């Protein structure tokens, strides 16, 4: 098991939650109530988490023995709402002997 896997799982969870909050709470508030403060508040942390997710995914891909296609699926999932939760369940939460 790669050393960065527990860190990656936490980053994936936080990135997914921040993306959901940004898309479904902050953005509607911005456009419906003309109040951009929540987008400003959540935007920077989400961006940092997104970049960390991508970098760590690339770093652990060889240790996890992911084929290139799997790496692309993991990376693509970060731009789909709830995608990182799927990745955690399908690729990261496997019991290893």
mmCIF file of C-alpha atoms in Angstrom:
data_model
loop_
_atom_site.group_PDB
_atom_site.id
_atom_site.type_symbol
_atom_site.label_atom_id
_atom_site.label_comp_id
_atom_site.label_asym_id
_atom_site.label_seq_id
_atom_site.Cartn_x
_atom_site.Cartn_y
_atom_site.Cartn_z
ATOM 1 C CA UNK A 1 0.000 0.000 0.000
ATOM 2 C CA UNK A 2 1.463 3.392 -0.975
ATOM 3 C CA UNK A 3 2.336 5.752 1.863
ATOM 4 C CA UNK A 4 0.301 8.529 0.253
ATOM 5 C CA UNK A 5 -2.890 6.484 -0.080
ATOM 6 C CA UNK A 6 -4.431 7.564 3.261
ATOM 7 C CA UNK A 7 -3.576 11.180 2.457
ATOM 8 C CA UNK A 8 -5.049 10.804 -1.031
ATOM 9 C CA UNK A 9 -8.281 9.375 0.378
ATOM 10 C CA UNK A 10 -8.650 12.356 2.717
ATOM 11 C CA UNK A 11 -7.852 14.833 -0.074
ATOM 12 C CA UNK A 12 -10.369 13.090 -2.355
ATOM 13 C CA UNK A 13 -13.078 13.328 0.294
ATOM 14 C CA UNK A 14 -12.382 16.988 1.032
ATOM 15 C CA UNK A 15 -12.130 17.860 -2.662
ATOM 16 C CA UNK A 16 -15.449 16.156 -3.347
ATOM 17 C CA UNK A 17 -17.194 17.899 -0.460
ATOM 18 C CA UNK A 18 -15.764 21.301 -1.410
ATOM 19 C CA UNK A 19 -16.877 20.801 -5.025
ATOM 20 C CA UNK A 20 -20.419 19.872 -3.969
ATOM 21 C CA UNK A 21 -20.621 22.899 -1.654
ATOM 22 C CA UNK A 22 -19.268 25.172 -4.363
ATOM 23 C CA UNK A 23 -21.628 23.878 -7.067
ATOM 24 C CA UNK A 24 -24.841 23.377 -5.153
ATOM 25 C CA UNK A 25 -24.675 25.980 -2.396
ATOM 26 C CA UNK A 26 -22.213 28.778 -3.120
ATOM 27 C CA UNK A 27 -22.935 29.220 -6.831
ATOM 28 C CA UNK A 28 -26.742 29.361 -6.477
ATOM 29 C CA UNK A 29 -26.373 31.875 -3.650
ATOM 30 C CA UNK A 30 -24.077 33.941 -5.849
ATOM 31 C CA UNK A 31 -26.526 34.122 -8.733
ATOM 32 C CA UNK A 32 -29.873 34.049 -6.923
ATOM 33 C CA UNK A 33 -29.009 36.469 -4.144
ATOM 34 C CA UNK A 34 -26.135 38.319 -5.848
ATOM 35 C CA UNK A 35 -23.836 37.438 -2.951
ATOM 36 C CA UNK A 36 -20.447 36.138 -4.162
ATOM 37 C CA UNK A 37 -18.871 35.822 -0.717
ATOM 38 C CA UNK A 38 -19.426 32.049 -0.460
ATOM 39 C CA UNK A 39 -17.841 31.418 -3.843
ATOM 40 C CA UNK A 40 -14.850 33.498 -2.774
ATOM 41 C CA UNK A 41 -14.706 31.653 0.536
ATOM 42 C CA UNK A 42 -14.877 28.148 -0.981
ATOM 43 C CA UNK A 43 -13.096 28.773 -4.276
ATOM 44 C CA UNK A 44 -9.499 28.930 -3.081
ATOM 45 C CA UNK A 45 -9.633 25.885 -0.772
ATOM 46 C CA UNK A 46 -11.355 23.883 -3.505
ATOM 47 C CA UNK A 47 -8.692 24.900 -6.021
ATOM 48 C CA UNK A 48 -5.890 23.857 -3.692
ATOM 49 C CA UNK A 49 -7.597 20.547 -2.934
ATOM 50 C CA UNK A 50 -8.179 19.941 -6.655
ATOM 51 C CA UNK A 51 -4.506 20.504 -7.457
ATOM 52 C CA UNK A 52 -3.442 18.280 -4.543
ATOM 53 C CA UNK A 53 -5.824 15.559 -5.777
ATOM 54 C CA UNK A 54 -4.336 15.617 -9.279
ATOM 55 C CA UNK A 55 -0.713 15.664 -8.111
ATOM 56 C CA UNK A 56 -1.150 12.880 -5.566
ATOM 57 C CA UNK A 57 -3.149 10.758 -8.047
ATOM 58 C CA UNK A 58 -0.269 10.954 -10.495
ATOM 59 C CA UNK A 59 2.274 10.202 -7.753
ATOM 60 C CA UNK A 60 0.497 7.101 -6.433
ATOM 61 C CA UNK A 61 -0.578 5.712 -9.804
ATOM 62 C CA UNK A 62 2.596 3.681 -10.272
ATOM 63 C CA UNK A 63 2.537 2.332 -6.697
ATOM 64 C CA UNK A 64 -1.095 1.327 -7.160
ATOM 65 C CA UNK A 65 -0.178 -0.273 -10.515
ATOM 66 C CA UNK A 66 -2.931 1.601 -12.295
ATOM 67 C CA UNK A 67 -2.974 1.335 -16.077
ATOM 68 C CA UNK A 68 -3.046 4.682 -17.876
ATOM 69 C CA UNK A 69 -6.788 4.338 -18.449
ATOM 70 C CA UNK A 70 -7.465 4.020 -14.710
ATOM 71 C CA UNK A 71 -5.340 7.078 -13.982
ATOM 72 C CA UNK A 72 -7.354 9.063 -16.526
ATOM 73 C CA UNK A 73 -10.606 7.853 -14.927
ATOM 74 C CA UNK A 74 -9.357 8.915 -11.493
ATOM 75 C CA UNK A 75 -8.338 12.326 -12.841
ATOM 76 C CA UNK A 76 -11.557 12.821 -14.820
ATOM 77 C CA UNK A 77 -13.663 11.963 -11.763
ATOM 78 C CA UNK A 78 -12.380 15.080 -10.023
ATOM 79 C CA UNK A 79 -14.381 17.303 -12.385
ATOM 80 C CA UNK A 80 -17.644 15.367 -11.998
ATOM 81 C CA UNK A 81 -19.832 16.042 -8.963
ATOM 82 C CA UNK A 82 -19.612 13.072 -6.577
ATOM 83 C CA UNK A 83 -16.856 11.586 -8.785
ATOM 84 C CA UNK A 84 -14.223 11.452 -6.061
ATOM 85 C CA UNK A 85 -16.600 9.479 -3.834
ATOM 86 C CA UNK A 86 -16.976 6.887 -6.586
ATOM 87 C CA UNK A 87 -13.195 6.696 -7.004
ATOM 88 C CA UNK A 88 -12.703 6.143 -3.300
ATOM 89 C CA UNK A 89 -15.198 3.303 -3.274
ATOM 90 C CA UNK A 90 -14.056 1.647 -6.508
ATOM 91 C CA UNK A 91 -10.265 2.125 -6.556
ATOM 92 C CA UNK A 92 -9.028 3.231 -3.151
ATOM 93 C CA UNK A 93 -11.052 1.380 -0.531
ATOM 94 C CA UNK A 94 -9.891 -2.114 -1.407
ATOM 95 C CA UNK A 95 -8.855 -4.368 1.444
ATOM 96 C CA UNK A 96 -5.277 -5.403 0.784
ATOM 97 C CA UNK A 97 -3.802 -8.536 2.289
#
